[in-house]
């Protein structure tokens, strides 16, 4: 397997991002002026509380007792056997079980961190966007826990394909507002959440759910998820006394991948692989493979790779997985791609559905369709590897929410 | 750049100087280019110019207009569905602007500028006869890379001040803003609102205590009574967008509807 050398500019973790919120040329704050004071306020609050022991103690206690952290690092024995060579050697596959967190995905780490900030900033109302509904559920959950008003923006089409999560959010007292603009997916829900924030910025905190958006969100959301990588390092040490060789995660906006990668950025022996959604194929017009097929642009407040046409109009993404169905990507991923620190590939809807079934049968774990993209890439990756490297996959979410979508697809194909 | 009489076209600043000398409050209508179609846009520019518009703001349709409310979002979606491009919009400006007294200000989000390349973008819009530019998703920190190429092309970039902007920041924005300063009257997106927030008066007073540059007030202004109120509070310009876009798109009689509406607004300023 090839190893990517560590670029020199990554030597200091404090330089990511710089004072203007930039990762190289990516990131920044491309937002209406109305939001600028709120972004300054949020950054100041975040920087103050990141160092504050009361804040950290409260967050740490809730992550332990409410979320159930640390999440296990699980050896996927049958998946490992499945990918073994005839002589029995091959990659050792471990899963970081973020699907076991309260609410069933990694999203709660960030929602909890941000709600504690919102409370300290005196904001009584919280808004969020959601695609698959996992971030919406996480936000509704922490708002219920802390008694805050909660409005979730969700594309109309996503509300249909993630009906279970819509019910969960409403059950916990959140208002779910359907967004009909565009294709009614995550991009449009994010735009609508930003419009709400512009309007109600003085009373409202926006819990953005990925490592995307204007500074300080990409940094802050990454940092709240960095617990994933930090635990992984300790657990690898306990289990085999070393580092992982490969970290593998799906990438829509990219929060679960950044949460896993961040801890290891300076460990140059650790290879990072992010998997995007190829939908019906990156050569079709129905995919969400931003880093694979996009060009540099600006969306939702940040400069990053972007799916856009020759006029600079944003193209609607497509993926069977609502959480990856986004034409942008977090700016730090664009930076990690351009510096060569991380590699990004894509996996089709079809391959993701096959992996969804495969992991269910081999491990008794039903992964989210988003997560299934990362699992699907094992089929390409494992034959390329020599020896018995340790692979850690971020098992970022559970797939209960997706069973109806997958049942529908399988039903169609069996009737075809 | 010259109009039909051979005189150079007025810049945004020059227009404001003339208006100030006459102690007039400027009327700045906004329309979305390509809605309902580009030939109507060309006619609409001429209609507005002869019905009292002192400057005209022309919106370039964009797929993700974060700062816009439902009316202008829908107009942009309709225009894009017909395949309207930046070059087509500039062709309209080029063909019509020599006949206009009112300088044309282009309103566009940043990604189409980045996509075109900054220098190429400014050369193209200047060649078409555009005199000013508003980019709603470029705050002070991000606009800096555009200032030099804009100045080289003779384009004034007008920056926005929001109700949430603190005074020290207002001073920095005012210092960099070209043509005038765009005061966003509400925390919110563009769109028609029945009443002006009373704090607009104090926002205007505060802004004018910090700068000598003209101040135009927009977002949420949709009725002659609101325009009159803003004039009385000391605004140098009133910007009306969604109310024009809605009338123009409503039916076949859109052009005569915006003519009447423009005259009504002008009458109170």
XYZ file of C-alpha atoms in Angstrom:
685
model
C 0.000 0.000 0.000
C 1.136 3.527 -0.701
C 1.819 5.959 2.089
C 1.162 9.631 1.680
C 3.914 11.892 3.010
C 2.863 14.455 5.582
C 2.909 17.977 4.163
C 5.041 20.371 6.168
C 2.336 23.008 6.551
C 0.334 20.572 8.657
C 3.036 20.620 11.315
C 1.088 22.893 13.648
C -2.455 21.934 14.546
C -3.202 25.489 15.654
C -2.794 26.665 12.052
C -5.908 24.798 10.956
C -7.756 27.017 10.380
C -5.925 30.364 10.457
C -7.323 33.473 12.157
C -9.609 34.170 9.196
C -11.020 30.673 9.321
C -9.084 29.366 6.335
C -7.613 25.967 5.646
C -5.231 27.051 2.897
C -7.556 28.849 0.505
C -10.626 26.938 1.722
C -13.153 28.021 4.338
C -13.757 31.673 5.198
C -17.025 33.483 5.915
C -19.124 34.075 2.816
C -22.324 35.181 4.529
C -24.636 38.191 4.617
C -23.355 40.981 6.856
C -26.252 40.408 9.280
C -24.606 37.168 10.434
C -21.081 38.479 10.899
C -21.529 39.695 14.499
C -23.169 36.360 15.400
C -20.220 34.447 13.934
C -17.800 36.625 15.909
C -19.830 36.051 19.078
C -19.946 32.303 18.472
C -16.220 32.076 17.851
C -15.435 34.078 20.979
C -17.772 31.915 23.065
C -16.353 28.715 21.592
C -12.754 29.746 22.218
C -13.570 30.784 25.784
C -15.450 27.596 26.685
C -13.047 25.258 24.900
C -10.588 26.194 27.650
C -13.156 26.383 30.454
C -13.033 23.535 32.939
C -16.704 23.800 33.982
C -17.799 23.591 30.374
C -15.512 20.658 29.672
C -16.644 18.869 32.826
C -20.309 19.284 31.908
C -19.719 18.163 28.318
C -17.566 15.224 29.401
C -20.147 14.093 31.958
C -22.969 14.194 29.436
C -20.916 12.406 26.785
C -20.348 9.620 29.307
C -23.719 9.312 31.036
C -26.150 10.567 28.394
C -24.480 9.624 25.097
C -22.758 6.482 26.370
C -19.175 7.309 25.442
C -16.606 6.030 24.928
C -18.034 4.106 22.000
C -16.393 0.685 21.573
C -13.728 -0.164 19.022
C -15.036 -3.505 17.802
C -13.120 -6.185 15.925
C -15.300 -7.201 12.966
C -14.253 -10.833 12.884
C -16.478 -12.170 10.115
C -15.991 -9.102 7.923
C -12.257 -9.579 8.390
C -12.594 -13.262 7.448
C -14.651 -12.299 4.421
C -11.868 -10.044 3.150
C -9.015 -12.433 4.092
C -6.725 -13.919 1.493
C -6.802 -17.713 0.863
C -3.881 -18.132 3.282
C -5.884 -16.467 6.040
C -3.877 -13.242 6.190
C -5.336 -9.863 5.328
C -6.454 -6.560 6.786
C -7.768 -6.528 10.331
C -11.033 -4.613 10.276
C -12.244 -2.701 13.318
C -15.371 -0.605 13.676
C -15.577 2.555 15.752
C -19.090 2.082 17.013
C -20.598 5.572 16.780
C -23.838 3.798 15.876
C -24.097 2.784 19.536
C -24.283 6.394 20.722
C -27.575 7.688 22.076
C -29.726 8.613 19.016
C -27.808 6.150 16.845
C -25.099 8.217 15.180
C -22.031 10.377 15.763
C -24.097 13.572 15.282
C -24.946 13.824 18.999
C -21.317 14.720 19.910
C -21.591 18.032 18.097
C -25.225 18.750 18.937
C -24.452 18.365 22.628
C -21.378 20.604 22.479
C -23.236 23.322 20.612
C -26.319 23.252 22.807
C -24.134 23.803 25.866
C -22.649 26.821 24.064
C -26.119 28.099 23.092
C -27.237 27.861 26.697
C -24.226 29.833 27.879
C -24.764 32.453 25.153
C -28.316 32.908 26.424
C -30.072 31.694 23.257
C -33.454 30.111 23.989
C -34.201 29.055 20.415
C -32.239 26.558 18.330
C -32.489 25.771 14.630
C -30.811 23.117 12.510
C -30.840 21.600 9.046
C -30.978 17.895 8.475
C -30.625 15.483 5.574
C -30.921 11.917 6.796
C -32.503 13.236 9.958
C -29.687 12.044 12.225
C -28.498 15.563 12.960
C -32.096 16.717 13.299
C -32.778 13.956 15.812
C -29.578 14.758 17.712
C -30.520 18.441 17.851
C -34.122 17.714 18.880
C -32.744 15.420 21.576
C -30.409 17.937 23.176
C -33.057 20.672 22.940
C -35.505 18.407 24.795
C -32.813 17.680 27.360
C -32.158 21.385 27.985
C -35.680 22.747 27.430
C -34.918 24.872 24.370
C -37.258 25.686 21.468
C -36.206 23.702 18.424
C -36.982 24.117 14.714
C -35.560 21.633 12.193
C -35.446 22.378 8.457
C -35.705 19.275 6.315
C -36.208 18.808 2.589
C -39.646 17.543 1.654
C -38.158 14.592 -0.206
C -35.939 13.692 2.743
C -38.947 13.831 5.086
C -40.502 11.143 2.934
C -37.500 8.841 2.814
C -36.626 9.384 6.484
C -40.134 9.333 7.941
C -39.022 7.508 11.086
C -36.633 10.302 12.017
C -39.311 12.946 11.372
C -41.505 11.143 13.893
C -38.669 10.956 16.425
C -37.968 14.690 16.151
C -41.625 15.598 16.606
C -41.955 13.173 19.504
C -39.197 15.092 21.296
C -40.995 18.378 20.799
C -39.198 19.803 17.762
C -41.017 21.539 14.947
C -39.988 20.019 11.603
C -40.407 22.498 8.758
C -40.548 21.020 5.257
C -38.430 22.723 2.600
C -39.807 22.495 -0.925
C -37.268 24.629 -2.825
C -34.873 22.983 -5.266
C -34.904 19.190 -4.959
C -36.099 19.322 -1.358
C -32.899 17.867 0.070
C -30.061 18.848 2.408
C -28.751 21.784 0.330
C -32.134 23.462 0.325
C -32.732 22.724 4.009
C -29.376 24.333 4.842
C -30.207 27.457 2.817
C -33.527 27.756 4.609
C -31.890 27.325 8.030
C -29.424 30.106 7.165
C -32.333 32.352 6.115
C -34.024 31.688 9.450
C -30.792 32.511 11.255
C -30.383 35.777 9.326
C -33.909 36.679 10.436
C -33.765 35.571 14.086
C -30.061 35.839 14.769
C -30.452 37.900 17.919
C -32.400 35.175 19.752
C -31.392 32.011 17.961
C -28.410 29.670 17.788
C -27.909 27.669 14.604
C -26.562 24.185 15.325
C -24.968 23.452 11.974
C -24.556 19.712 11.633
C -21.425 19.221 9.587
C -17.867 20.514 9.256
C -19.253 22.903 6.647
C -20.610 26.459 6.659
C -18.826 29.673 7.603
C -16.024 29.849 10.158
C -16.060 28.917 13.051
C -18.380 25.978 12.240
C -15.906 23.743 10.342
C -13.400 24.080 13.197
C -15.913 23.858 16.042
C -17.882 20.903 14.677
C -14.626 19.069 13.983
C -13.425 19.706 17.506
C -16.664 18.435 19.075
C -16.291 15.231 17.032
C -12.554 14.890 17.657
C -13.431 12.700 20.643
C -13.981 9.911 18.076
C -10.337 9.934 16.984
C -9.004 10.546 20.484
C -10.811 7.467 21.818
C -9.709 5.465 18.776
C -6.062 6.216 19.503
C -6.390 4.948 23.088
C -8.363 1.891 22.028
C -5.858 0.950 19.299
C -3.120 1.244 21.886
C -5.029 -1.058 24.234
C -5.909 -3.617 21.574
C -2.672 -3.944 19.619
C -0.306 -1.439 21.114
C 0.044 0.726 18.043
C -1.568 3.111 15.602
C -4.182 2.220 13.028
C -2.826 1.950 9.477
C -5.919 3.115 7.625
C -8.885 5.238 8.714
C -11.961 4.861 6.519
C -15.114 6.975 6.691
C -17.946 8.196 4.504
C -18.012 11.874 3.509
C -21.059 14.008 2.791
C -20.284 17.266 4.545
C -17.602 15.222 6.281
C -18.132 15.472 10.045
C -17.697 11.825 11.002
C -14.581 11.572 8.835
C -13.027 14.739 10.320
C -13.875 13.533 13.816
C -11.929 10.341 13.180
C -9.058 11.874 11.153
C -8.284 14.976 13.202
C -6.464 13.202 16.026
C -4.109 11.519 13.541
C -3.296 14.338 11.102
C 0.293 14.491 12.274
C 0.764 10.722 12.368
C 2.022 10.440 8.829
C 1.900 6.637 8.813
C -1.885 6.699 9.188
C -3.616 6.706 5.831
C -6.929 8.629 5.548
C -9.604 7.514 3.093
C -12.909 9.342 2.637
C -15.733 7.825 0.604
C -18.233 9.974 -1.234
C -21.536 8.994 -2.793
C -21.247 8.205 -6.507
C -25.037 7.826 -6.776
C -25.749 6.391 -10.191
C -22.137 7.023 -11.237
C -19.711 9.983 -11.227
C -19.994 10.130 -15.015
C -23.753 10.652 -14.809
C -25.482 13.796 -13.560
C -26.778 11.912 -10.530
C -24.087 11.764 -7.882
C -22.773 13.583 -4.807
C -19.026 13.058 -5.323
C -17.955 16.636 -4.638
C -14.244 16.038 -4.056
C -14.003 13.559 -6.911
C -15.842 15.558 -9.563
C -16.353 19.117 -8.260
C -14.545 22.435 -8.765
C -13.645 25.082 -6.193
C -16.602 27.321 -5.355
C -18.534 28.923 -2.514
C -21.649 27.439 -0.921
C -23.295 28.041 2.450
C -20.598 30.370 3.677
C -17.397 28.499 2.788
C -15.020 28.081 -0.105
C -14.576 24.410 -0.894
C -15.021 21.900 -3.677
C -18.514 22.201 -5.115
C -20.705 20.525 -7.703
C -21.484 23.362 -10.111
C -22.201 23.928 -13.778
C -20.175 26.059 -16.222
C -22.090 29.161 -15.056
C -21.240 28.679 -11.398
C -24.780 27.563 -10.553
C -24.860 24.852 -7.901
C -25.888 21.432 -9.223
C -28.329 19.291 -7.298
C -26.605 16.259 -5.848
C -27.972 12.745 -5.863
C -27.460 9.859 -3.509
C -29.701 7.128 -2.172
C -28.355 8.174 1.197
C -30.004 11.409 2.336
C -27.048 12.279 4.558
C -24.571 12.281 1.659
C -26.927 14.006 -0.769
C -25.113 17.358 -0.706
C -23.256 19.226 -3.500
C -20.678 20.754 -1.131
C -18.158 19.380 1.360
C -16.407 20.698 4.459
C -13.490 23.003 3.596
C -10.939 21.068 5.618
C -11.553 18.006 3.446
C -10.781 20.133 0.366
C -7.557 21.133 2.078
C -6.646 17.559 3.031
C -7.319 16.517 -0.567
C -5.242 19.293 -2.139
C -2.325 18.731 0.233
C -2.466 14.997 -0.447
C -2.965 14.137 3.218
C -6.260 12.339 2.575
C -7.558 10.310 -0.352
C -11.143 10.429 -1.529
C -12.997 7.877 -3.627
C -16.622 7.265 -4.394
C -19.072 4.386 -4.167
C -22.360 3.942 -6.043
C -25.883 3.588 -4.633
C -25.865 -0.028 -5.754
C -22.578 -0.858 -4.018
C -23.775 0.871 -0.849
C -26.957 -1.212 -0.788
C -24.943 -4.399 -1.239
C -22.656 -3.412 1.636
C -25.699 -2.544 3.762
C -26.879 -6.149 3.372
C -23.402 -7.661 3.633
C -22.544 -6.004 6.955
C -25.995 -6.864 8.315
C -25.475 -10.558 7.500
C -21.821 -10.860 8.447
C -21.778 -8.823 11.625
C -25.379 -8.480 12.774
C -24.918 -4.729 12.503
C -27.272 -2.763 10.255
C -25.250 0.305 9.243
C -26.736 3.595 8.062
C -26.773 3.917 4.275
C -24.216 6.722 4.638
C -21.911 4.413 6.604
C -22.542 1.588 4.117
C -20.598 3.628 1.546
C -17.455 3.329 3.668
C -18.004 -0.422 4.094
C -18.546 -0.818 0.357
C -15.100 0.559 -0.372
C -13.517 -2.377 1.485
C -14.237 -4.457 -1.613
C -11.913 -2.213 -3.661
C -9.417 -1.472 -0.915
C -8.679 -4.857 0.629
C -7.347 -6.556 -2.550
C -4.849 -3.664 -2.925
C -3.335 -4.149 0.536
C -0.411 -6.303 1.530
C 0.261 -7.782 4.959
C -2.295 -7.420 7.720
C -2.825 -3.690 8.224
C -5.253 -2.400 10.848
C -8.239 -0.648 9.271
C -10.580 1.408 11.445
C -13.928 2.215 9.856
C -16.058 4.883 11.407
C -19.354 3.056 11.853
C -20.973 6.459 12.002
C -24.632 5.511 12.300
C -27.186 2.739 12.576
C -29.418 1.841 9.664
C -32.864 1.415 11.215
C -33.888 4.684 9.566
C -32.984 3.266 6.144
C -34.723 -0.099 6.161
C -37.777 1.205 4.308
C -35.650 2.819 1.585
C -33.619 -0.340 1.124
C -36.698 -2.594 1.255
C -38.219 -0.531 -1.535
C -35.120 -0.807 -3.717
C -34.765 -4.554 -3.114
C -38.454 -5.081 -3.783
C -38.167 -3.242 -7.097
C -35.118 -5.203 -8.167
C -36.658 -8.551 -7.217
C -39.762 -7.693 -9.231
C -37.767 -6.488 -12.195
C -18.725 53.825 -21.962
C -21.022 56.430 -23.433
C -24.721 56.926 -23.833
C -26.425 57.777 -27.104
C -25.716 61.466 -26.732
C -22.033 60.613 -26.572
C -21.665 61.686 -22.946
C -19.963 59.277 -20.564
C -22.407 57.283 -18.477
C -22.787 58.449 -14.897
C -21.205 56.458 -12.141
C -23.212 55.579 -9.046
C -21.328 58.228 -7.032
C -21.919 60.899 -9.656
C -25.624 60.145 -9.672
C -25.766 60.502 -5.894
C -23.892 63.814 -6.071
C -26.424 65.172 -8.558
C -29.314 64.006 -6.399
C -27.774 65.474 -3.289
C -27.369 68.827 -4.993
C -31.078 68.700 -5.762
C -31.785 67.429 -2.226
C -33.580 64.428 -3.613
C -33.959 60.959 -2.211
C -33.111 58.387 -4.876
C -35.415 55.598 -5.964
C -33.643 52.295 -6.730
C -35.915 49.584 -8.110
C -34.627 46.000 -8.224
C -35.655 43.382 -10.754
C -34.412 39.854 -11.399
C -32.888 39.489 -14.857
C -34.614 36.927 -17.059
C -37.912 36.863 -15.167
C -40.319 36.396 -16.829
C -37.892 36.517 -19.780
C -34.917 38.531 -21.018
C -36.831 40.662 -23.504
C -39.146 41.766 -20.696
C -36.072 42.588 -18.605
C -34.799 44.847 -21.397
C -38.174 46.611 -21.621
C -38.469 46.827 -17.848
C -35.132 48.639 -17.560
C -36.367 51.301 -19.992
C -39.780 51.554 -18.311
C -38.219 52.016 -14.858
C -35.743 54.566 -16.219
C -38.481 56.768 -17.618
C -40.808 56.273 -14.634
C -38.590 57.795 -12.005
C -35.831 55.296 -11.208
C -32.622 57.127 -10.308
C -30.532 53.965 -10.291
C -31.557 50.399 -11.162
C -30.441 47.251 -9.394
C -30.433 44.191 -11.642
C -30.293 40.782 -10.002
C -28.378 37.969 -11.688
C -30.343 34.753 -11.074
C -28.536 32.290 -8.793
C -29.324 28.758 -7.685
C -28.809 29.364 -3.952
C -29.822 32.930 -3.089
C -29.212 32.851 0.676
C -30.078 36.495 1.311
C -33.335 36.423 -0.636
C -36.860 35.730 0.467
C -39.472 33.683 -1.412
C -40.391 36.251 -4.117
C -36.865 36.773 -5.455
C -35.946 33.096 -4.951
C -38.885 32.109 -7.121
C -37.956 34.691 -9.770
C -34.396 33.360 -9.912
C -35.635 29.786 -10.180
C -37.924 30.737 -13.092
C -35.086 32.553 -14.868
C -32.659 29.658 -14.413
C -35.229 27.170 -15.617
C -35.189 29.040 -18.927
C -31.416 28.742 -19.021
C -30.619 32.429 -18.418
C -26.840 32.996 -18.189
C -24.650 35.858 -16.995
C -23.571 36.598 -20.577
C -27.192 36.876 -21.680
C -27.931 39.248 -18.807
C -24.933 41.382 -19.779
C -26.064 41.428 -23.418
C -29.350 42.936 -22.270
C -27.514 45.566 -20.217
C -25.229 46.340 -23.130
C -28.121 46.833 -25.531
C -30.216 48.955 -23.168
C -27.821 50.900 -20.978
C -26.950 53.558 -23.613
C -30.618 54.578 -23.532
C -30.764 54.854 -19.730
C -30.236 57.858 -17.495
C -30.071 55.630 -14.411
C -26.769 53.842 -13.728
C -27.163 50.058 -13.563
C -26.011 48.221 -10.427
C -25.546 44.469 -10.742
C -26.624 42.306 -7.774
C -24.991 38.876 -7.796
C -23.881 36.204 -5.370
C -20.172 35.455 -5.236
C -19.919 31.991 -6.774
C -20.705 33.099 -10.348
C -17.966 35.773 -9.991
C -15.452 33.227 -8.698
C -16.477 30.844 -11.472
C -15.880 33.473 -14.166
C -12.612 34.708 -12.672
C -12.531 38.080 -10.939
C -10.707 40.090 -13.615
C -12.706 38.611 -16.476
C -15.925 39.249 -14.568
C -15.201 42.936 -13.975
C -14.071 43.486 -17.556
C -17.239 41.859 -18.870
C -19.665 43.809 -16.680
C -17.853 47.109 -17.283
C -17.907 46.526 -21.040
C -21.666 45.946 -20.831
C -22.161 49.318 -19.125
C -22.688 48.193 -15.508
C -21.494 50.873 -13.031
C -22.033 49.341 -9.604
C -21.996 45.950 -7.894
C -23.639 44.452 -4.795
C -22.556 40.978 -3.601
C -24.786 39.989 -0.667
C -22.648 37.072 0.504
C -19.342 38.966 0.616
C -18.846 40.732 3.942
C -15.984 43.169 4.472
C -13.430 40.422 5.238
C -14.047 38.557 1.980
C -14.613 41.494 -0.389
C -11.052 42.760 -0.273
C -9.838 40.629 -3.164
C -12.431 42.304 -5.396
C -11.697 45.940 -4.589
C -8.633 46.488 -6.792
C -9.961 44.739 -9.929
C -13.287 46.540 -9.499
C -11.595 49.919 -9.258
C -9.471 49.131 -12.316
C -12.653 48.396 -14.289
C -14.447 51.503 -13.005
C -17.017 49.511 -11.014
C -18.092 50.724 -7.570
C -18.774 47.956 -5.042
C -21.450 48.884 -2.552
C -21.171 47.124 0.802
C -24.011 46.294 3.158
C -24.540 47.321 6.762
C -27.004 45.309 8.872
C -28.992 46.185 12.009
C -26.597 43.896 13.881
C -23.405 45.634 12.695
C -21.554 47.360 15.556
C -20.419 50.967 15.143
C -16.686 50.318 14.814
C -17.404 47.840 12.053
C -19.801 50.274 10.345
C -16.914 52.733 10.088
C -14.701 50.161 8.379
C -17.468 49.139 5.985
C -18.334 52.754 5.188
C -14.702 53.509 4.399
C -14.575 50.708 1.795
C -18.064 51.035 0.341
C -18.323 52.542 -3.135
C -21.189 54.644 -4.518
C -23.297 54.482 -1.385
C -23.839 52.339 1.690
C -26.608 49.759 1.574
C -28.447 49.659 4.903
C -30.360 46.434 5.357
C -33.450 47.593 7.237
C -34.265 44.293 8.931
C -32.536 41.258 10.304
C -33.777 38.987 7.578
C -33.940 38.200 3.906
C -35.376 40.308 1.099
C -39.141 40.470 0.856
C -42.199 42.589 1.406
C -43.101 43.553 4.934
C -46.094 45.618 5.945
C -44.279 47.816 8.439
C -40.829 49.265 8.826
C -39.132 48.439 12.084
C -38.995 51.587 14.168
C -35.308 51.000 14.829
C -34.535 51.834 11.188
C -34.668 55.521 12.118
C -31.991 55.168 14.770
C -29.944 52.868 12.543
C -30.006 55.551 9.849
C -29.063 58.286 12.286
C -26.224 56.235 13.699
C -24.936 55.345 10.255
C -25.069 58.938 9.063
C -23.211 60.098 12.151
C -20.367 57.786 11.172
C -20.072 58.545 7.449
C -20.678 61.246 4.850
C -21.417 58.708 2.129
C -25.002 58.412 0.909
C -27.118 55.717 2.554
C -29.667 53.611 0.668
C -32.184 51.576 2.657
C -33.488 48.268 1.379
C -34.943 44.824 2.318
C -38.604 44.863 3.259
C -39.594 48.163 1.630
C -42.673 47.629 -0.526
C -45.073 50.574 -0.246
C -44.992 54.303 -1.044
C -45.823 55.111 2.582
C -42.687 53.261 3.756
C -40.595 55.059 1.135
C -41.907 58.414 2.314
C -41.118 57.471 5.905
C -37.530 56.558 4.973
C -37.083 59.821 3.109
C -38.312 61.735 6.143
C -35.868 59.818 8.336
C -33.059 61.038 6.101
C -32.366 58.158 3.714
C -30.461 59.150 0.560
C -32.023 56.299 -1.386
C -34.830 53.789 -1.083
C -34.375 50.328 -2.616
C -37.512 48.370 -3.524
C -37.123 44.837 -4.846
C -39.652 42.086 -4.193
C -42.605 44.438 -4.749
C -41.330 45.141 -8.281
C -40.405 41.527 -8.992
C -43.838 40.333 -7.920
C -45.661 42.885 -10.114
C -43.492 42.214 -13.143
C -44.013 38.459 -12.912
C -47.710 38.594 -12.096
C -49.284 38.752 -15.540
C -49.096 40.105 -19.087
C -49.583 43.600 -17.791
C -46.415 43.392 -15.682
C -44.649 46.210 -17.490
C -47.496 48.666 -17.034
C -47.858 47.554 -13.400
C -44.229 48.373 -12.613
C -44.537 51.664 -14.517
C -47.441 52.780 -12.326
C -45.779 51.516 -9.153
C -42.478 53.219 -9.972
C -44.283 56.508 -10.560
C -46.155 56.156 -7.254
C -42.911 55.620 -5.378
C -41.158 58.461 -7.150
C -44.048 60.800 -6.335
C -43.414 60.525 -2.595
C -39.623 60.898 -2.774
